[in-house]
Short mmCIF file of C-alpha atoms (C1' of nucleotides) in Angstrom, two decimals:
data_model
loop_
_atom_site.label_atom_id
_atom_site.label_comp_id
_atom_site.label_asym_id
_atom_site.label_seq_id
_atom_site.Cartn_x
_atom_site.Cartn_y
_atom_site.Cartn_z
CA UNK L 694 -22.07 -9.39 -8.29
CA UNK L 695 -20.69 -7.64 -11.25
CA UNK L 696 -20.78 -3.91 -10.91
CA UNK L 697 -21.51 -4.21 -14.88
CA UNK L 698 -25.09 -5.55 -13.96
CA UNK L 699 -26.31 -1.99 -12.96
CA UNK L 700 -24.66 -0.23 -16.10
CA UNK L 701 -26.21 -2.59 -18.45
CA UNK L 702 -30.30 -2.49 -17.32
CA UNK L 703 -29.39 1.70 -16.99
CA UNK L 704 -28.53 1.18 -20.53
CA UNK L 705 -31.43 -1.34 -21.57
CA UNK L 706 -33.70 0.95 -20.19
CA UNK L 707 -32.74 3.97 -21.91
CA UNK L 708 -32.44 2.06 -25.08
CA UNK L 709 -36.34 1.71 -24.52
CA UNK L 710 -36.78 4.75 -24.30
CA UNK L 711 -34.98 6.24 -27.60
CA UNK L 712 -36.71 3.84 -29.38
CA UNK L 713 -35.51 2.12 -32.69
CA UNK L 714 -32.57 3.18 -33.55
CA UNK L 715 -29.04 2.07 -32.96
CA UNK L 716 -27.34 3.49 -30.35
CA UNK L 717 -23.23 3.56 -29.78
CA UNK L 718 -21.48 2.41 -26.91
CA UNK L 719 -19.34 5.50 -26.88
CA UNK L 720 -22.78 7.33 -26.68
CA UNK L 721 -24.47 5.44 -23.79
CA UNK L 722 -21.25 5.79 -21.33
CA UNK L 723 -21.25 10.06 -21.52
CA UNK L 724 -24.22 9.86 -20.59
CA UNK L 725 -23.60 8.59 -17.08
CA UNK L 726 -19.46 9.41 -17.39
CA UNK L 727 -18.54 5.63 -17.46
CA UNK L 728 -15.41 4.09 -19.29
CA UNK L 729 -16.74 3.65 -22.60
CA UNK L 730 -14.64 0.24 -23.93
CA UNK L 731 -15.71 -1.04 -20.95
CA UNK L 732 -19.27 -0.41 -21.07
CA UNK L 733 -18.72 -1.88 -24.89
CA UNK L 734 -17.74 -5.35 -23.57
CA UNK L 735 -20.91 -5.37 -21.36
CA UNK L 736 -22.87 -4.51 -24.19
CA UNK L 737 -21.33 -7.36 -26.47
CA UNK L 738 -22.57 -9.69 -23.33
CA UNK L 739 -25.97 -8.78 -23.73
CA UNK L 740 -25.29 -8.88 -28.05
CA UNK L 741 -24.30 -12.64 -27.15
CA UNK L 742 -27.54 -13.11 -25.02
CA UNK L 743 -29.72 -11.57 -28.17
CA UNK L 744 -31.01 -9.09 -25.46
CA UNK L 745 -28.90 -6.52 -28.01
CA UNK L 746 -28.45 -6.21 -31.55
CA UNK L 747 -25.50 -4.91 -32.68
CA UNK L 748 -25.00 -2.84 -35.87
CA UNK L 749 -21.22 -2.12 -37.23
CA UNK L 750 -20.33 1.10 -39.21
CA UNK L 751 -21.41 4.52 -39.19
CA UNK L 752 -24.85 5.23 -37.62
CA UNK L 753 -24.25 1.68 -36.00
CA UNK L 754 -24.61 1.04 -32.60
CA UNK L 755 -27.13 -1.31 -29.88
CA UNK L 756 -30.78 -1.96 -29.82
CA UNK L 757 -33.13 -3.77 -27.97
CA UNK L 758 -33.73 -7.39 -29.86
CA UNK L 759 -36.84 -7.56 -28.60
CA UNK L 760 -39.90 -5.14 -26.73
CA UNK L 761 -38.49 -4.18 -22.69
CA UNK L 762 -41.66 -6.17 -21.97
CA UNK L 763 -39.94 -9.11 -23.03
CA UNK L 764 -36.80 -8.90 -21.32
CA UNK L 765 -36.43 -9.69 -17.62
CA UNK L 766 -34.16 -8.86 -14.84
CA UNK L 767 -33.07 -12.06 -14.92
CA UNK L 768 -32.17 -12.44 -19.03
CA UNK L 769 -29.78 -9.40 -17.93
CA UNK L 770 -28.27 -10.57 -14.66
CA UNK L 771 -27.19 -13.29 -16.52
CA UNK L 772 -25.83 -12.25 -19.60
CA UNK L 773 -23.48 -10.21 -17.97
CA UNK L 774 -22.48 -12.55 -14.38
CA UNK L 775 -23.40 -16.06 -16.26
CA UNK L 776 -25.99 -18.58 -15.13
CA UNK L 777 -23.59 -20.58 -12.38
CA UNK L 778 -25.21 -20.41 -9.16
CA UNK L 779 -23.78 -18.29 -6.13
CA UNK L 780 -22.98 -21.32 -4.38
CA UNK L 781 -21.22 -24.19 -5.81
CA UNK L 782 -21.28 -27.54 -4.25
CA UNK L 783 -17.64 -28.92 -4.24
CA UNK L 784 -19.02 -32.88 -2.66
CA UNK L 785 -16.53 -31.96 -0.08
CA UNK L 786 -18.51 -34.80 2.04
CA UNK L 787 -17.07 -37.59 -0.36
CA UNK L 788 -13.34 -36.46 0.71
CA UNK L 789 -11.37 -37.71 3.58
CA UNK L 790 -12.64 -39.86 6.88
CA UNK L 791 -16.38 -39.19 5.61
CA UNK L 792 -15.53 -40.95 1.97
CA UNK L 793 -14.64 -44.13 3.42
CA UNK L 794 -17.86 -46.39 3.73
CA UNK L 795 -20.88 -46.89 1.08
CA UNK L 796 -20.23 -45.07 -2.00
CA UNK L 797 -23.77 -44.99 -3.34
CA UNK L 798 -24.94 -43.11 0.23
CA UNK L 799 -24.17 -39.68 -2.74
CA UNK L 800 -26.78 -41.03 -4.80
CA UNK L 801 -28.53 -38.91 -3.14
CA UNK L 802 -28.19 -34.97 -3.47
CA UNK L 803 -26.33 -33.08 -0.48
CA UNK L 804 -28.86 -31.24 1.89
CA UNK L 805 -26.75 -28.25 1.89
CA UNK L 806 -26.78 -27.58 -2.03
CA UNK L 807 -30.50 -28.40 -1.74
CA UNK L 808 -30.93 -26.01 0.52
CA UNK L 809 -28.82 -23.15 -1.09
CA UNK L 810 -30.28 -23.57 -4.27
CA UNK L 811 -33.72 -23.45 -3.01
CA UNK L 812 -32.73 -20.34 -1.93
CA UNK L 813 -31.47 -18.97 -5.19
CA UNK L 814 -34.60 -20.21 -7.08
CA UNK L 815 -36.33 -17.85 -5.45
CA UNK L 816 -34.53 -15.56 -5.81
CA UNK L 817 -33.91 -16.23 -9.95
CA UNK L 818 -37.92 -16.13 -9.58
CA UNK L 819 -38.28 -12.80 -8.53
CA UNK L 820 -35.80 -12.24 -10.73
CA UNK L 821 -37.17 -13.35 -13.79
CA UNK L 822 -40.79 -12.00 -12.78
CA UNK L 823 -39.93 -8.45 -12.72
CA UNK L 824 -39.40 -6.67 -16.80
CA UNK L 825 -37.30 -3.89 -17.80
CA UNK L 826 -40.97 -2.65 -18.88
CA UNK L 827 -41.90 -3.12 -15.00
CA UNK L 828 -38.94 -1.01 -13.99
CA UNK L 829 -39.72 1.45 -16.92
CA UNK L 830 -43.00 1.99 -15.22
CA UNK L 831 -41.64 2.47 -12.17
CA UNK L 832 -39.45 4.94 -12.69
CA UNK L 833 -41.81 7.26 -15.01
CA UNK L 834 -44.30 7.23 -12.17
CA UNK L 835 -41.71 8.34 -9.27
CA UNK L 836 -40.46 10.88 -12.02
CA UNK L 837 -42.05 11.73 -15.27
CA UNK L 838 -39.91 13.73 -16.66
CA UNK L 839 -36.83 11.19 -17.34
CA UNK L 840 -37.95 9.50 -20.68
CA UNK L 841 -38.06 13.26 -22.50
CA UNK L 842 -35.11 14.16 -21.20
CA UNK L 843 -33.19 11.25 -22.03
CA UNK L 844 -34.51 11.25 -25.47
CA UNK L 845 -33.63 15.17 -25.51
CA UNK L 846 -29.89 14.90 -23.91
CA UNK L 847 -29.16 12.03 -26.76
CA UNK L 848 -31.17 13.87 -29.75
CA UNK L 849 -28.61 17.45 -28.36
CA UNK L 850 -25.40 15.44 -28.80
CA UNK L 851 -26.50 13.65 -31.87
CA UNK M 1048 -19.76 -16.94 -2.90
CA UNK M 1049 -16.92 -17.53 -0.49
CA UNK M 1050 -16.25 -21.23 -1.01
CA UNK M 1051 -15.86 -21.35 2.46
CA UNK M 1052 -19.37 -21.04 3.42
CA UNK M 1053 -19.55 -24.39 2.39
CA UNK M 1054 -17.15 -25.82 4.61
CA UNK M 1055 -18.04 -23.42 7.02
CA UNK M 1056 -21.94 -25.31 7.35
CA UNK M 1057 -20.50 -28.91 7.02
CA UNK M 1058 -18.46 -28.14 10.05
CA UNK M 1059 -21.48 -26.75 11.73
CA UNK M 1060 -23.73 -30.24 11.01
CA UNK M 1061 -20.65 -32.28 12.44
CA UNK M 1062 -19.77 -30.42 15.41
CA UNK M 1063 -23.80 -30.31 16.30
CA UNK M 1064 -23.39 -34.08 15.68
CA UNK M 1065 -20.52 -34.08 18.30
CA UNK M 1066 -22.40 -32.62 20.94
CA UNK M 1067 -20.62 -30.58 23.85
CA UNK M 1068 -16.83 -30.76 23.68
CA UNK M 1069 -14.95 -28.55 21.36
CA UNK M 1070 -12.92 -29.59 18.26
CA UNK M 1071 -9.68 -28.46 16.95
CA UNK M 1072 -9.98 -26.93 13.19
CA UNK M 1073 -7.26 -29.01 12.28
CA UNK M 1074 -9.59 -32.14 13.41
CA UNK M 1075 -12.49 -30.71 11.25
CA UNK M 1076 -10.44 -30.04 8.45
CA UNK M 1077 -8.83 -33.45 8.20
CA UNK M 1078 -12.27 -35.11 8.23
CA UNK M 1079 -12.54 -33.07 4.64
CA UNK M 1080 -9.06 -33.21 3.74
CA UNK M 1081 -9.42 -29.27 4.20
CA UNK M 1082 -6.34 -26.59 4.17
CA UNK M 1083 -6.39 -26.26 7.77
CA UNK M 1084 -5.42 -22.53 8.53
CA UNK M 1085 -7.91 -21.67 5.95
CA UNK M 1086 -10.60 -23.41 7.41
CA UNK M 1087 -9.76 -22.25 10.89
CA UNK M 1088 -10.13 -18.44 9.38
CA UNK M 1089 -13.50 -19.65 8.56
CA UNK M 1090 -13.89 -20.48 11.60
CA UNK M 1091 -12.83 -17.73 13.10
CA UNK M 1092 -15.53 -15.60 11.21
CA UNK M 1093 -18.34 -17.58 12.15
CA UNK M 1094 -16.83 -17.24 16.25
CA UNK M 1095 -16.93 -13.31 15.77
CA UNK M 1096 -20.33 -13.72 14.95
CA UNK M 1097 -20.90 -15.42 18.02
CA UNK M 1098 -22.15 -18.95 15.94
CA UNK M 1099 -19.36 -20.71 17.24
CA UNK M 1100 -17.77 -20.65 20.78
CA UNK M 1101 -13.80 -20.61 20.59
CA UNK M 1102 -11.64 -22.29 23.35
CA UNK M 1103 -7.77 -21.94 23.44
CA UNK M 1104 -5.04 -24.37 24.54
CA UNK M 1105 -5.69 -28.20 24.61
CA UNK M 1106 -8.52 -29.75 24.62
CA UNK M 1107 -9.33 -26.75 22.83
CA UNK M 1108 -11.08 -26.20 19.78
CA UNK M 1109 -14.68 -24.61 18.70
CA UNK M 1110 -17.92 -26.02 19.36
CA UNK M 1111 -21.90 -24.76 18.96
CA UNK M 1112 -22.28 -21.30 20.86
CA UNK M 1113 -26.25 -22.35 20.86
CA UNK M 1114 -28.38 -25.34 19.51
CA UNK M 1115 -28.33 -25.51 15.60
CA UNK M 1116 -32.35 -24.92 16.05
CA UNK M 1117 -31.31 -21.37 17.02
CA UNK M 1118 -28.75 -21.23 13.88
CA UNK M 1119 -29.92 -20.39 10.40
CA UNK M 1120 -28.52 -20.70 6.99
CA UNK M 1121 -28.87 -17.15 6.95
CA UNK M 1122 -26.21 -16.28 10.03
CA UNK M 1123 -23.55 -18.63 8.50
CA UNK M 1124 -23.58 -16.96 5.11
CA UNK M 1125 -23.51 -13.50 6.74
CA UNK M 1126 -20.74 -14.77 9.19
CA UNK M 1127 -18.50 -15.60 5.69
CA UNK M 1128 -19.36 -13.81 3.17
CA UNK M 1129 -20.61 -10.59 4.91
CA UNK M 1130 -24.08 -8.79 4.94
CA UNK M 1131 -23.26 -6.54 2.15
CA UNK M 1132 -25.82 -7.11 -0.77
CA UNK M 1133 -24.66 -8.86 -4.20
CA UNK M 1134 -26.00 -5.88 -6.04
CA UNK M 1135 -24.79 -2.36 -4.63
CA UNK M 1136 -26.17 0.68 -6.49
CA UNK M 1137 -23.77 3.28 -7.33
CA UNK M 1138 -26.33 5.49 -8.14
CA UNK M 1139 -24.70 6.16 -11.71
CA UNK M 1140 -27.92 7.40 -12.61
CA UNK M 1141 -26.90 11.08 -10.66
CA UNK M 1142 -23.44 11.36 -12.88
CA UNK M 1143 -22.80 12.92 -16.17
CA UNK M 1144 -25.64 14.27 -18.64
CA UNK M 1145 -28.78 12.70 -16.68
CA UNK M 1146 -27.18 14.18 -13.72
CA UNK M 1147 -28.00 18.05 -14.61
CA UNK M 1148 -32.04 18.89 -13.48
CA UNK M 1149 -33.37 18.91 -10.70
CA UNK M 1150 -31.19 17.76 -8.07
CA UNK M 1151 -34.24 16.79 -5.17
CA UNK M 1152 -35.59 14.39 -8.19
CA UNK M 1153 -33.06 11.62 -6.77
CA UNK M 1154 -34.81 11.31 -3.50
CA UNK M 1155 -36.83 8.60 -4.79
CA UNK M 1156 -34.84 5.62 -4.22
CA UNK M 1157 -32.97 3.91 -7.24
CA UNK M 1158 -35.65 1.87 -9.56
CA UNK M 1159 -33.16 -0.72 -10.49
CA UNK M 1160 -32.22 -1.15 -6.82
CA UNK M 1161 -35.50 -1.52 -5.50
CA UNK M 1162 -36.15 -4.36 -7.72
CA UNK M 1163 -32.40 -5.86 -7.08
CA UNK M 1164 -33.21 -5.95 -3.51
CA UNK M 1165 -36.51 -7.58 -3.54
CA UNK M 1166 -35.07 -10.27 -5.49
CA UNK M 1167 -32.37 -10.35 -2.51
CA UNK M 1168 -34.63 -10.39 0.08
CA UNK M 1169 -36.73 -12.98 -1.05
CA UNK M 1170 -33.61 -14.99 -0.95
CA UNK M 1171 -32.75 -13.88 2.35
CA UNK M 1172 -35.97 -14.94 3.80
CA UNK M 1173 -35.65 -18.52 2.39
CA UNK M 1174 -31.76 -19.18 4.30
CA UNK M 1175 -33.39 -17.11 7.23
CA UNK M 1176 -36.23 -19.98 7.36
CA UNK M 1177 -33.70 -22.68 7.40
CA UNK M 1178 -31.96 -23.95 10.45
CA UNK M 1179 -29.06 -25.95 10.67
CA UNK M 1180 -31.11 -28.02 12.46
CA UNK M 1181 -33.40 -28.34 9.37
CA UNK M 1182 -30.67 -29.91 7.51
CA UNK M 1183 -29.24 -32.12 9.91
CA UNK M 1184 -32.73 -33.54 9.99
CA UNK M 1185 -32.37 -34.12 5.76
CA UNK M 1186 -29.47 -35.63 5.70
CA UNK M 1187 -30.62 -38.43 9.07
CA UNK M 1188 -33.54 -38.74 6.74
CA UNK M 1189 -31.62 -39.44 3.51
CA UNK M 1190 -28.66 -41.34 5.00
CA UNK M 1191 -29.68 -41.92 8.71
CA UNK M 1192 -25.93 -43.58 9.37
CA UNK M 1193 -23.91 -40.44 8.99
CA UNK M 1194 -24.28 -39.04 12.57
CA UNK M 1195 -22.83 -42.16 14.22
CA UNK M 1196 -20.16 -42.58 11.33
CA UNK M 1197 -18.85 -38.81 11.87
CA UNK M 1198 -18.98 -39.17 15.52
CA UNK M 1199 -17.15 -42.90 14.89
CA UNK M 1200 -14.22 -41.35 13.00
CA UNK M 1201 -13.63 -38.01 15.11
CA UNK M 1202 -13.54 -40.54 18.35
CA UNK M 1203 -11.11 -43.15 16.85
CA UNK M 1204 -8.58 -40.27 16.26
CA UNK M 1205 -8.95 -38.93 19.25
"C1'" DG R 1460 -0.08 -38.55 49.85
"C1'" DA R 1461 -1.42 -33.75 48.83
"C1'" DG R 1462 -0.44 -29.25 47.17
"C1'" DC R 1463 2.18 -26.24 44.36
"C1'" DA R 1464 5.39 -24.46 40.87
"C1'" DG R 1465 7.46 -24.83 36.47
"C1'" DG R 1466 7.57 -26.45 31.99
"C1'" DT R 1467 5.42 -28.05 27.80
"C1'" DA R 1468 2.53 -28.91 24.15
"C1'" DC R 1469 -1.49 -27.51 22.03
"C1'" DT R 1470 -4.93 -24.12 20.33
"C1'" DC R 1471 -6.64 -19.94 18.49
"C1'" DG R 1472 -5.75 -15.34 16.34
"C1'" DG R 1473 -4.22 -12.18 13.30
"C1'" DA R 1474 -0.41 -10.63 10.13
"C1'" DT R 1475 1.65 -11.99 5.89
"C1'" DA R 1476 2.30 -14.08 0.72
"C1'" DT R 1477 0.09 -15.95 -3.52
"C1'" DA R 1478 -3.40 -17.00 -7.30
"C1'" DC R 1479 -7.17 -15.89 -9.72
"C1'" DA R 1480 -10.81 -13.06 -11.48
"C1'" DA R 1481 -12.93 -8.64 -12.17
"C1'" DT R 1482 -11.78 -4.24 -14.02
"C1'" DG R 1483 -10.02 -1.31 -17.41
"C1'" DT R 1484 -7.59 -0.34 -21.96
"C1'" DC R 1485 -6.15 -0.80 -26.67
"C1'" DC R 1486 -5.94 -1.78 -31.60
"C1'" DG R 1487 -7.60 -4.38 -35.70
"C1'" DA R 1488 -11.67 -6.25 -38.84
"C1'" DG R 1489 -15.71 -5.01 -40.95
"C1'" DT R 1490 -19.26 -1.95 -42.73
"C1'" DA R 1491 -22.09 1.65 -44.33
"C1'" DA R 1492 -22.14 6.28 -45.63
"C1'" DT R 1493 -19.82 9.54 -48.57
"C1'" DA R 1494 -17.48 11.73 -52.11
"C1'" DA R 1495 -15.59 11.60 -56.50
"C1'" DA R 1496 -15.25 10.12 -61.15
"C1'" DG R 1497 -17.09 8.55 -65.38
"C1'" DG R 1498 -20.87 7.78 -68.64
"C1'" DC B 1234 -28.08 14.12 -64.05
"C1'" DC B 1235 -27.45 9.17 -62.82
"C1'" DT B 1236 -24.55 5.16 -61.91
"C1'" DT B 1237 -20.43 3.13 -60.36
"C1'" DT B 1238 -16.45 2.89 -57.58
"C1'" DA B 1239 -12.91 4.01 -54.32
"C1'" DT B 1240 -12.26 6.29 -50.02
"C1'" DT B 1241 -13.13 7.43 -45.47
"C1'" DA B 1242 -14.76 7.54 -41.00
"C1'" DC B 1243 -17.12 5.10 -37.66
"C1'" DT B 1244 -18.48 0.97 -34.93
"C1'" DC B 1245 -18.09 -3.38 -32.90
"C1'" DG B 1246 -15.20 -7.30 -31.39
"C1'" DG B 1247 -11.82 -9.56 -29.14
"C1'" DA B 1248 -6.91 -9.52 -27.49
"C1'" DC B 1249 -3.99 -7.33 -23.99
"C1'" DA B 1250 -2.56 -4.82 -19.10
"C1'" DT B 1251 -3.85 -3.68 -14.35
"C1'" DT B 1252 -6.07 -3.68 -10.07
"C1'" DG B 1253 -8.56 -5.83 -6.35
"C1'" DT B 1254 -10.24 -9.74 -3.82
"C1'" DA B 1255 -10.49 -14.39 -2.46
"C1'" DT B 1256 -7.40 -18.05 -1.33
"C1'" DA B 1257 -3.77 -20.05 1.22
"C1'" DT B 1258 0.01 -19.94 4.62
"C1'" DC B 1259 2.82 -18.91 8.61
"C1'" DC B 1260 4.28 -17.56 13.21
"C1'" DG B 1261 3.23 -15.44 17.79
"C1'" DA B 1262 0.00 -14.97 22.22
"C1'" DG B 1263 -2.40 -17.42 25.48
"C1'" DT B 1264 -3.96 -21.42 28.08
"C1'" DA B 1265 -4.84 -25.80 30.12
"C1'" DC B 1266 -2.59 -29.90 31.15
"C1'" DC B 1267 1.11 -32.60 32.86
"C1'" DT B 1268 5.43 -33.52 35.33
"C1'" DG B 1269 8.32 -33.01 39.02
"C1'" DC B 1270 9.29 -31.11 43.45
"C1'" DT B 1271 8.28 -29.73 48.14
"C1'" DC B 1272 5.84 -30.13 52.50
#
DNA sequence: GAGCAGGTACTCGGATATACAATGTCCGAGTAATAAAGG
DNA sequence: CCTTTATTACTCGGACATTGTATATCCGAGTACCTGCTC
């Protein structure tokens, strides 16, 4: 999976917790030391997904779209990797000696894919059933102090 | 995903449909119209992980180290693609400005990770609870004249 | 005819090229704040 | 002092290199089979 994935809920998160206001890219990759421009195309991902709102100019930046209760693991994975599934069925069972005989025997879906992509729902379904709210929570209970001092390291360097 | 996990369980199904004897990779491949070096690195992988039995010289080839009841979805995928999770936390969180505090804070596993990995295990368990078996069974069901036809076409070109 | 030795063809196995995508970087378009000028 | 206007600095956005990994290929090591020879 994209190594982008964990840089962009780090950032969604502490997006949450600064609030309102526009953020830069330049601003949210000091604060972990990451390569700013690159962070920036992540971020225009999740712009394109309308997870982020971006705002040009001075005292521009990103913000959250929409409440962290309303955005879910899975809104993010997939901005930034896109929605194809991890396994891709090529029909390699309609090539060679197997194509030969009744062509409408693929009607029918391949057992393999089926089986794959049962996998991945579930997975998309835990996925999609956890918030960056739920991961907000999380994280203030194992350590309380991280939300003010967040909010204090980007208020210092304002 | 490795494309080759997917040639990597058709070739399972057909040599469990083939019984005993071992089969070339070049054989297997040609039923596909597969690369055949490539497939045979495949191959190779799922031998090393002891799926697959490898015999050298002719009459040579691979066949089923143990009946595909005992092989799951799971193994394969490991074999090929490795057991490393899609999501690896780099643990960004401990770099640059939120990096400063208390150092022992960071004992608490990774928030984001947790919930990554529960995602990925719940997708684990679902290949884990399918066997090979399982979808030989699914395809019989949905096309019940593919056994003899594979085991037809590998004995003609004997 | 049976046993044995040598050769041969076939198979896996890993080392070696190539193609594609993820990673990382850079500069231009657009915009809002700002400062200056005029009324 | 207030309004208008030009400037400026800042930000995103997409186009452009670079690195790494998956894909694909090739040749050597080993082995069972087969052929021919000997007893």
């Amino acid at each position: 999976m994209n190594e982008g994935v964990e840089w962009a809920v780090h950032s969604c998160l502490n997006l949450a917790w600064l609030g309102e206001r526009a953020v830069p890219a330049a601003r949210l990759a000091a604060f972990y030391e990451l390569p700013a421009a690159y962070l920036n195309k992540q971020l225009q991902a999740l712009a394109r997904a309308d997870i982020l709102t971006s705002v040009s100019g001075p005292r521009g930046g990103f913000r959250l779209t929409r409440p962290p209760e309303k955005v879910t693991l899975m809104d993010v994975v997939v901005a930034i990797d896109g929605d194809e599934p991890a396994f891709r069925c090529t029909e390699i069972r309609q090539r060679g000696g197997s194509g030969g005989g009744d062509t409408d025997a693929y009607r029918k879906p391949c057992a393999i894919d089926a089986a794959m992509r049962k996998a991945e729902l579930a997975w998309r379904r835990e996925l999609a059933g956890q918030t960056v709210a739920d991961v907000m929570a999380t994280v203030e209970h194992a350590n309380p102090g991280v939300p003010d001092k967040v909010r204090r390291w980007f208020d210092d360097t304002r």
